[in-house]
Short mmCIF file of C-alpha atoms and ligand atoms in Angstrom, two decimals:
data_model
loop_
_atom_site.label_atom_id
_atom_site.label_comp_id
_atom_site.label_asym_id
_atom_site.label_seq_id
_atom_site.Cartn_x
_atom_site.Cartn_y
_atom_site.Cartn_z
CA UNK U 1 59.60 108.41 17.17
CA UNK U 2 55.62 106.99 16.16
CA UNK U 3 53.59 108.79 17.38
CA UNK U 4 49.76 107.45 15.82
CA UNK U 5 48.36 110.70 13.76
CA UNK U 6 45.50 113.10 16.45
CA UNK U 7 42.96 113.23 13.55
CA UNK U 8 42.44 108.89 12.52
CA UNK U 9 44.66 107.43 15.39
CA UNK U 10 46.54 104.61 12.15
CA UNK U 11 49.31 106.38 10.65
CA UNK U 12 52.22 107.28 12.04
CA UNK U 13 52.06 111.36 11.98
CA UNK U 14 55.18 113.48 10.04
CA UNK U 15 53.31 116.49 10.18
CA UNK U 16 53.98 118.11 13.38
CA UNK U 17 52.27 121.00 14.56
CA UNK U 18 52.67 123.82 16.40
CA UNK U 19 48.85 126.77 16.64
CA UNK U 20 47.70 128.99 19.35
CA UNK U 21 43.82 128.89 19.49
CA UNK U 22 42.10 131.81 19.70
CA UNK U 23 42.29 131.72 23.47
CA UNK U 24 45.75 131.56 23.43
CA UNK U 25 46.47 128.90 23.67
CA UNK U 26 49.79 126.93 22.52
CA UNK U 27 47.81 123.45 21.35
CA UNK U 28 50.86 121.27 19.29
CA UNK U 29 48.72 118.58 17.02
CA UNK U 30 50.22 115.11 15.36
CA UNK U 31 49.11 114.21 11.93
CA UNK U 32 50.03 111.60 9.24
CA UNK U 33 49.87 113.14 5.60
CA UNK U 34 46.88 111.67 4.74
CA UNK U 35 44.57 113.70 7.22
CA UNK U 36 47.19 116.82 6.79
CA UNK U 37 46.18 117.15 3.70
CA UNK U 38 42.54 116.76 4.49
CA UNK U 39 42.88 119.96 6.41
CA UNK U 40 44.61 122.23 3.61
CA UNK U 41 47.94 120.98 4.67
CA UNK U 42 50.08 120.44 2.18
CA UNK U 43 53.03 117.56 2.45
CA UNK U 44 55.56 120.12 1.82
CA UNK U 45 54.73 122.92 4.53
CA UNK U 46 55.00 119.62 7.20
CA UNK U 47 57.36 120.60 9.83
CA UNK U 48 57.81 124.19 8.95
CA UNK U 49 55.46 125.96 11.37
CA UNK U 50 58.67 127.69 13.20
CA UNK U 51 58.61 130.49 16.44
CA UNK U 52 58.47 132.69 14.56
CA UNK U 53 55.11 132.45 12.38
CA UNK U 54 53.57 130.63 15.42
CA UNK U 55 54.64 134.11 16.89
CA UNK U 56 52.75 136.03 14.28
CA UNK U 57 49.99 134.29 14.10
CA UNK U 58 49.35 134.80 18.02
CA UNK U 59 50.28 138.83 17.35
CA UNK U 60 48.57 139.34 14.76
CA UNK U 61 45.47 136.96 15.74
CA UNK U 62 45.83 135.96 11.30
CA UNK U 63 46.36 132.05 11.23
CA UNK U 64 49.83 130.92 9.48
CA UNK U 65 49.30 129.53 6.05
CA UNK U 66 51.12 126.68 3.93
CA UNK U 67 50.70 128.96 1.95
CA UNK U 68 52.95 131.41 3.32
CA UNK U 69 55.76 129.06 3.37
CA UNK U 70 55.07 127.33 -0.17
CA UNK U 71 55.58 130.73 -1.57
CA UNK U 72 59.23 131.13 -0.57
CA UNK U 73 62.06 131.57 -3.15
CA UNK U 74 65.13 132.82 -3.67
CA UNK U 75 65.64 135.60 -4.87
CA UNK U 76 68.97 134.49 -5.98
CA UNK U 77 69.09 131.78 -7.19
CA UNK U 78 65.14 131.61 -7.64
CA UNK U 79 64.62 127.89 -6.06
CA UNK U 80 61.51 127.55 -4.00
CA UNK U 81 60.60 126.31 -0.72
CA UNK U 82 58.70 123.49 -2.30
CA UNK U 83 61.35 122.75 -4.94
CA UNK U 84 63.57 122.21 -1.79
CA UNK U 85 61.35 120.07 0.63
CA UNK U 86 61.04 118.06 -2.71
CA UNK U 87 64.25 117.20 -3.50
CA UNK U 88 65.74 117.70 0.35
CA UNK U 89 69.28 120.21 -1.54
CA UNK U 90 69.41 123.69 -1.27
CA UNK U 91 70.23 126.03 -4.60
CA UNK U 92 72.73 128.48 -3.23
CA UNK U 93 73.81 130.04 0.54
CA UNK U 94 71.24 132.49 0.12
CA UNK U 95 68.52 130.25 1.22
CA UNK U 96 69.71 130.02 4.17
CA UNK U 97 68.28 133.19 5.05
CA UNK U 98 66.37 133.08 2.41
CA UNK U 99 64.11 130.48 3.55
CA UNK U 100 65.21 130.74 7.54
CA UNK U 101 61.45 131.12 8.63
CA UNK U 102 61.13 128.06 7.18
CA UNK U 103 64.46 126.66 7.81
CA UNK U 104 65.01 127.53 10.74
CA UNK U 105 63.00 124.27 12.58
CA UNK U 106 63.81 122.12 10.81
CA UNK U 107 67.66 123.03 11.13
CA UNK U 108 66.69 121.91 14.87
CA UNK U 109 65.17 119.52 14.41
CA UNK U 110 68.16 118.13 12.45
CA UNK U 111 70.70 118.76 15.06
CA UNK U 112 69.31 118.06 18.38
CA UNK U 113 67.44 121.56 19.07
CA UNK U 114 70.33 123.23 17.76
CA UNK U 115 71.02 125.87 15.91
CA UNK U 116 73.98 127.76 15.93
CA UNK U 117 77.27 126.75 14.84
CA UNK U 118 80.35 125.36 17.58
CA UNK U 119 83.18 125.06 15.96
CA UNK U 120 85.74 125.92 13.55
CA UNK U 121 85.84 128.92 11.50
CA UNK U 122 86.73 130.54 8.70
CA UNK U 123 90.00 132.18 9.41
CA UNK U 124 89.39 135.02 6.84
CA UNK U 125 85.86 135.81 8.58
CA UNK U 126 85.84 137.98 12.10
CA UNK U 127 84.13 137.10 14.81
CA UNK U 128 80.63 138.37 15.29
CA UNK U 129 79.64 141.48 15.27
CA UNK U 130 77.92 142.38 18.33
CA UNK U 131 74.38 142.21 17.27
CA UNK U 132 75.40 139.19 15.82
CA UNK U 133 75.59 137.25 19.59
CA UNK U 134 72.38 139.80 20.59
CA UNK U 135 70.56 138.46 17.97
CA UNK U 136 71.82 135.19 18.75
CA UNK U 137 70.95 135.37 22.24
CA UNK U 138 67.55 136.97 21.42
CA UNK U 139 66.78 133.70 20.12
CA UNK U 140 67.49 131.69 22.50
CA UNK U 141 65.38 133.91 25.25
CA UNK U 142 62.65 133.44 22.26
CA UNK U 143 62.22 130.01 22.14
CA UNK U 144 62.81 129.84 25.97
CA UNK U 145 59.92 132.29 26.67
CA UNK U 146 57.11 130.46 24.10
CA UNK U 147 58.42 126.48 25.47
CA UNK U 148 57.46 128.57 29.58
CA UNK U 149 53.86 129.49 27.82
CA UNK U 150 55.54 133.73 28.05
CA UNK U 151 53.99 134.87 25.00
CA UNK U 152 53.74 137.79 26.33
CA UNK U 153 57.12 138.19 26.67
CA UNK U 154 57.97 136.11 23.66
CA UNK U 155 56.45 139.50 22.51
CA UNK U 156 58.99 142.20 23.40
CA UNK U 157 61.65 139.96 22.72
CA UNK U 158 60.30 139.71 19.04
CA UNK U 159 60.39 143.05 18.45
CA UNK U 160 64.10 144.21 20.06
CA UNK U 161 65.02 141.09 17.52
CA UNK U 162 63.11 142.88 14.25
CA UNK U 163 63.93 146.12 15.40
CA UNK U 164 67.94 144.94 15.18
CA UNK U 165 67.47 142.61 12.09
CA UNK U 166 65.57 145.98 10.01
CA UNK U 167 67.93 148.95 11.70
CA UNK W 1 93.56 106.01 -16.96
CA UNK W 2 95.23 105.21 -13.79
CA UNK W 3 98.49 106.63 -12.76
CA UNK W 4 100.46 103.29 -12.76
CA UNK W 5 101.42 105.85 -8.62
CA UNK W 6 98.22 104.18 -7.50
CA UNK W 7 97.45 101.31 -9.44
CA UNK W 8 100.93 99.89 -7.44
CA UNK W 9 99.78 101.03 -4.51
CA UNK W 10 96.67 99.03 -4.12
CA UNK W 11 95.13 99.60 -1.48
CA UNK W 12 97.96 98.28 -0.29
CA UNK W 13 97.88 100.12 3.63
CA UNK W 14 94.62 99.03 5.24
CA UNK W 15 96.24 95.27 5.25
CA UNK W 16 98.56 97.52 8.25
CA UNK W 17 96.57 97.63 11.29
CA UNK W 18 96.30 100.10 13.30
CA UNK W 19 95.43 100.61 16.88
CA UNK W 20 92.53 98.73 18.60
CA UNK W 21 91.94 95.95 15.18
CA UNK W 22 91.08 93.74 16.16
CA UNK W 23 87.09 95.49 17.21
CA UNK W 24 87.75 99.18 15.03
CA UNK W 25 88.80 98.07 11.35
CA UNK W 26 89.08 102.17 10.54
CA UNK W 27 88.93 105.21 11.26
CA UNK W 28 87.85 108.33 8.98
CA UNK W 29 86.44 111.76 9.06
CA UNK W 30 85.11 113.52 5.66
CA UNK W 31 84.34 117.67 5.96
CA UNK W 32 81.80 118.98 3.65
CA UNK W 33 82.05 122.77 1.94
CA UNK W 34 81.29 125.32 -0.25
CA UNK W 35 82.92 127.98 -2.02
CA UNK W 36 81.15 131.43 -1.39
CA UNK W 37 79.79 132.35 -4.15
CA UNK W 38 79.19 129.61 -6.29
CA UNK W 39 75.36 128.13 -5.98
CA UNK W 40 74.95 124.74 -4.27
CA UNK W 41 75.46 122.11 -7.56
CA UNK W 42 72.31 120.59 -8.06
CA UNK W 43 72.17 124.59 -9.40
CA UNK W 44 75.00 125.42 -11.09
CA UNK W 45 75.07 125.18 -14.90
CA UNK W 46 77.76 123.18 -17.17
CA UNK W 47 79.96 126.31 -16.95
CA UNK W 48 79.62 126.82 -13.08
CA UNK W 49 81.12 123.35 -12.80
CA UNK W 50 83.75 123.79 -15.43
CA UNK W 51 84.52 127.10 -13.60
CA UNK W 52 84.89 125.78 -10.11
CA UNK W 53 86.91 122.31 -11.29
CA UNK W 54 88.91 124.69 -12.16
CA UNK W 55 89.84 126.78 -9.57
CA UNK W 56 89.40 123.77 -6.91
CA UNK W 57 92.32 121.99 -9.14
CA UNK W 58 94.42 124.50 -8.64
CA UNK W 59 95.12 124.21 -5.43
CA UNK W 60 94.69 121.02 -5.13
CA UNK W 61 97.31 120.78 -7.81
CA UNK W 62 100.14 122.78 -6.24
CA UNK W 63 100.34 119.97 -3.30
CA UNK W 64 100.07 117.42 -6.43
CA UNK W 65 103.57 119.53 -7.76
CA UNK W 66 105.13 117.22 -5.46
CA UNK W 67 104.35 114.58 -5.75
CA UNK W 68 101.16 113.98 -3.09
CA UNK W 69 98.47 113.92 -4.78
CA UNK W 70 96.82 112.99 -8.18
CA UNK W 71 93.62 114.67 -9.56
CA UNK W 72 92.05 112.75 -11.89
CA UNK W 73 88.79 113.91 -13.86
CA UNK W 74 86.13 111.67 -13.44
CA UNK W 75 85.61 112.85 -17.02
CA UNK W 76 88.32 110.61 -17.54
CA UNK W 77 88.35 107.73 -15.43
CA UNK W 78 86.79 104.24 -17.68
CA UNK W 79 84.35 102.51 -15.71
CA UNK W 80 87.14 100.15 -14.00
CA UNK W 81 89.06 102.78 -12.81
CA UNK W 82 86.21 104.28 -11.07
CA UNK W 83 84.52 101.21 -9.39
CA UNK W 84 88.14 100.05 -8.30
CA UNK W 85 88.70 104.50 -6.23
CA UNK W 86 85.00 103.70 -5.40
CA UNK W 87 86.14 100.16 -3.63
CA UNK W 88 89.54 102.03 -2.55
CA UNK W 89 86.43 104.05 -0.08
CA UNK W 90 87.91 106.78 -2.47
CA UNK W 91 85.25 107.96 -3.74
CA UNK W 92 81.89 108.12 -3.33
CA UNK W 93 79.22 106.12 -5.74
CA UNK W 94 77.17 109.65 -5.95
CA UNK W 95 79.95 111.15 -7.68
CA UNK W 96 80.35 108.50 -9.96
CA UNK W 97 76.42 108.49 -11.02
CA UNK W 98 77.01 112.41 -11.09
CA UNK W 99 76.27 114.03 -14.01
CA UNK W 100 78.85 117.08 -15.45
CA UNK W 101 82.62 118.11 -15.09
CA UNK W 102 83.46 116.10 -11.56
CA UNK W 103 87.34 115.23 -10.41
CA UNK W 104 88.30 113.82 -7.18
CA UNK W 105 92.37 115.08 -5.43
CA UNK W 106 93.84 111.68 -4.38
CA UNK W 107 97.50 111.64 -1.53
CA UNK W 108 99.54 108.51 -2.67
CA UNK W 109 99.12 106.17 -0.21
CA UNK W 110 95.58 106.58 -0.69
CA UNK W 111 94.21 107.74 2.97
CA UNK W 112 92.95 111.21 2.09
CA UNK W 113 91.02 112.45 -1.82
CA UNK W 114 89.52 115.32 -2.47
CA UNK W 115 86.29 115.28 -4.09
CA UNK W 116 84.85 118.14 -6.22
CA UNK W 117 81.74 118.70 -8.26
CA UNK W 118 79.54 116.30 -5.50
CA UNK W 119 76.85 116.46 -3.83
CA UNK W 120 78.68 120.01 -1.91
CA UNK W 121 81.98 121.60 -3.53
CA UNK W 122 84.56 119.91 -1.96
CA UNK W 123 84.01 117.01 0.01
CA UNK W 124 87.57 116.67 1.98
CA UNK W 125 88.41 112.87 3.57
CA UNK W 126 90.83 111.27 5.83
CA UNK W 127 90.39 106.98 5.91
CA UNK W 128 93.00 105.07 8.67
CA UNK W 129 93.01 102.10 9.72
CA UNK W 130 92.56 100.90 13.54
CA UNK W 131 90.77 104.25 16.12
CA UNK W 132 92.84 106.85 14.67
CA UNK W 133 90.87 109.74 15.10
CA UNK W 134 92.28 112.28 16.34
CA UNK W 135 95.39 112.28 13.78
CA UNK W 136 93.23 112.44 11.15
CA UNK W 137 91.66 115.65 12.60
CA UNK W 138 94.50 116.97 12.68
CA UNK W 139 95.44 115.57 9.39
CA UNK W 140 91.80 116.73 7.30
CA UNK W 141 92.46 120.65 9.62
CA UNK W 142 95.35 120.72 7.91
CA UNK W 143 94.08 120.40 4.13
CA UNK W 144 91.43 122.81 5.07
CA UNK W 145 93.69 125.59 7.08
CA UNK W 146 96.17 124.89 3.90
CA UNK W 147 92.25 125.60 1.47
CA UNK W 148 90.85 127.89 2.87
CA UNK W 149 94.06 130.22 2.33
CA UNK W 150 93.22 130.56 -1.29
CA UNK W 151 89.74 129.53 -1.25
CA UNK W 152 86.92 131.69 0.23
CA UNK W 153 84.31 128.97 1.66
CA UNK W 154 80.46 130.18 2.69
CA UNK W 155 80.06 130.42 5.18
CA UNK W 156 77.90 132.42 8.03
CA UNK W 157 77.72 133.57 11.25
CA UNK W 158 74.73 131.94 12.60
CA UNK W 159 74.59 128.69 10.19
CA UNK W 160 78.38 127.51 10.07
CA UNK W 161 79.71 125.94 6.77
CA UNK W 162 76.72 126.60 4.29
CA UNK W 163 75.80 122.63 3.01
CA UNK W 164 73.79 122.30 0.13
CA UNK W 165 71.64 119.71 2.53
CA UNK W 166 71.43 121.11 5.51
CA UNK W 167 71.96 118.44 7.97
CA UNK W 168 75.06 118.51 7.21
CA UNK W 169 75.22 122.28 7.71
CA UNK W 170 78.10 123.86 10.64
CA UNK W 171 80.87 121.70 10.75
CA UNK W 172 79.98 120.02 8.24
CA UNK W 173 81.50 116.92 10.02
CA UNK W 174 81.01 113.36 9.64
CA UNK W 175 82.84 111.40 12.00
CA UNK W 176 82.44 107.26 10.93
CA UNK W 177 84.43 104.38 12.44
CA UNK W 178 83.14 100.83 11.44
CA UNK W 179 83.67 97.93 13.88
CA UNK W 180 83.34 94.35 13.26
CA UNK W 181 81.73 93.08 15.62
CA UNK W 182 80.47 89.32 15.78
CA UNK W 183 79.58 88.60 19.19
CA UNK W 184 77.31 91.18 19.89
CA UNK W 185 75.29 90.70 16.49
CA UNK W 186 75.88 86.61 17.85
CA UNK W 187 73.87 87.29 20.51
CA UNK W 188 71.81 90.00 19.33
CA UNK W 189 73.36 92.54 21.61
CA UNK W 190 73.87 94.62 18.81
CA UNK W 191 70.05 96.24 19.27
CA UNK W 192 71.61 97.18 22.84
CA UNK W 193 73.83 99.62 21.57
CA UNK W 194 71.79 100.78 18.57
CA UNK W 195 69.71 101.67 20.94
CA UNK W 196 72.60 103.46 23.00
CA UNK W 197 73.06 105.14 19.47
CA UNK W 198 70.37 106.45 18.23
CA UNK W 199 70.32 108.33 22.28
CA UNK W 200 73.28 109.69 20.89
CA UNK W 201 71.73 110.67 18.05
CA UNK W 202 74.72 107.90 16.76
CA UNK W 203 73.90 106.15 12.74
CA UNK W 204 74.79 102.92 13.30
CA UNK W 205 74.40 99.80 9.75
CA UNK W 206 75.40 96.58 8.92
CA UNK W 207 78.10 97.33 6.59
CA UNK W 208 77.40 95.13 3.21
CA UNK W 209 80.70 96.23 0.87
CA UNK W 210 80.43 96.40 -2.22
CA UNK W 211 81.38 93.57 -4.31
CA UNK W 212 82.77 91.93 -0.94
CA UNK W 213 80.87 88.91 0.47
CA UNK W 214 78.34 89.69 3.55
CA UNK W 215 79.61 88.92 6.58
CA UNK W 216 76.73 90.53 8.62
CA UNK W 217 79.55 91.95 11.14
CA UNK W 218 80.73 95.25 10.48
CA UNK W 219 79.06 98.18 11.75
CA UNK W 220 79.32 102.10 10.91
CA UNK W 221 78.15 104.29 13.26
CA UNK W 222 78.46 108.37 12.52
CA UNK W 223 77.07 111.25 13.98
CA UNK W 224 74.08 112.56 12.98
CA UNK W 225 74.30 116.22 14.42
CA UNK W 226 76.67 118.52 12.65
CA UNK W 227 75.36 122.14 14.80
CA UNK W 228 76.05 122.41 17.67
CA UNK W 229 78.49 120.78 18.95
CA UNK W 230 82.37 121.91 17.55
CA UNK W 231 84.46 118.71 15.96
CA UNK W 232 87.38 118.48 18.28
CA UNK W 233 83.71 117.84 21.16
CA UNK W 234 82.71 115.43 18.12
CA UNK W 235 85.64 113.48 17.88
CA UNK W 236 86.69 113.97 22.00
CA UNK W 237 82.94 111.60 22.11
CA UNK W 238 84.21 108.94 19.96
CA UNK W 239 87.08 108.82 21.73
CA UNK W 240 86.32 108.95 24.62
CA UNK W 241 83.37 107.50 25.59
CA UNK W 242 81.29 105.48 22.22
CA UNK W 243 83.72 103.56 20.87
CA UNK W 244 85.98 102.41 24.26
CA UNK W 245 82.10 100.74 25.09
CA UNK W 246 81.53 99.32 22.79
CA UNK W 247 84.85 97.52 22.97
CA UNK W 248 84.19 96.71 25.94
CA UNK W 249 80.97 94.99 25.00
CA UNK W 250 82.38 93.22 22.56
CA UNK W 251 85.09 91.73 25.24
CA UNK W 252 82.21 90.88 26.78
CA UNK W 253 80.22 89.42 25.29
CA UNK W 254 82.95 86.93 23.37
CA UNK W 255 84.83 86.03 26.28
CA UNK W 256 80.13 85.11 27.21
CA UNK W 257 80.13 83.10 24.78
CA UNK W 258 83.28 81.20 25.03
CA UNK W 259 81.84 80.85 28.38
CA UNK W 260 78.19 80.25 27.58
CA UNK W 261 77.08 82.72 29.70
CA UNK W 262 74.71 84.65 30.12
CA UNK W 263 74.88 88.00 28.90
CA UNK W 264 71.33 89.35 30.60
CA UNK W 265 73.17 91.76 33.30
CA UNK W 266 74.15 93.60 31.11
CA UNK W 267 73.78 97.17 30.37
CA UNK W 268 74.24 99.14 27.26
CA UNK W 269 74.70 103.23 27.08
CA UNK W 270 76.62 105.92 25.99
CA UNK W 271 75.61 108.74 28.47
CA UNK W 272 78.59 109.68 30.71
CA UNK W 273 77.82 108.73 33.78
CA UNK W 274 76.74 104.83 33.15
CA UNK W 275 78.14 102.47 33.09
ZN1 LIG K 301 45.74 110.03 9.95
ZN1 LIG K 302 69.78 129.83 -3.78
#
């Protein structure tokens, strides 16, 4: 994948963003690191704009800032998302939840779009609880809705996800 | 000092050819695992590293008592022996170069090793000559089951087995097959294999053995996706789809070289419907 940068059209794009215009249109942009920095997007935030934040931006009318992502920090091992982006290694198992907002899109990109484990599970661990499998299904529906640009439907699904996540 | 058992063995199993060995040099599977309740190694204190190694050693040593395994504390292994372990693919260079308490349990037949405190708390690996992925998977799955009886792994309902690097998360499995492809290399057709492999999210890299001559005819092909596909499916891709096709292409290329026929009509694809 050597997409040229949308701004300078010279360097390969390494920062990929999806944002929502004030008119509610989904817009994809691909920038090189230099041009991204010029626009105030830090390299550490590349690829980190995910669905949830995208929707937050759409629904709340606000703008997703790289700062929100840079501020993520694991409460347990104290690793910050910026530190993770700099050395590529997570600090503890909790980071997967602490950084979830920013990490999901990275994980999906590394695993051909997948973000749900299939395969062996420890025998000691019980099958996922119903709420968890609901969540998995809803997250999948959410991705589909956004891909099809059905943002109102996506917002509804997002609300249901939030209801399950914060009982 | 490496024990006599290992030194005498001198990796002789490598001299015994395995199935499809005229093209498939060796096959390997590794599993990445971490222990629940501990940070990953980049955030682990010296005490935590030591504690992890001690806990893991007990479970690895319990089998060593039966004379099947040998646990080596890497700090107690001299440079020459470390080099030998790397050359026999029993430990990684990363394990050698990292600091702090770390070790490896090695089966006496030298086909299996479990690295402790490498990038992840545990890196289990089984390596055999030729194409033996089914046997390897059964063996490594059993080792993993037995460890899991005693250790609680870091596991997530959504992401599976948690690893220090998110590129290994999920199954934590890396399947690699080492292939000898002189004809595809000589005819330049290897480029097409590269592209077809890339389409299937497989990594192919030319292998230049450490300390050995750079032959340029050896290629290692391995999976990159570890999340969203089961272990058995990943193994089956290699066994039923990818490796048999590459073997066919290599054999075709060899025949064409002998008959001096052009290869232009050949297409390379791993897609199930093609070919
Ligand atoms: Zn640019
Ligand atoms: Zn953490």
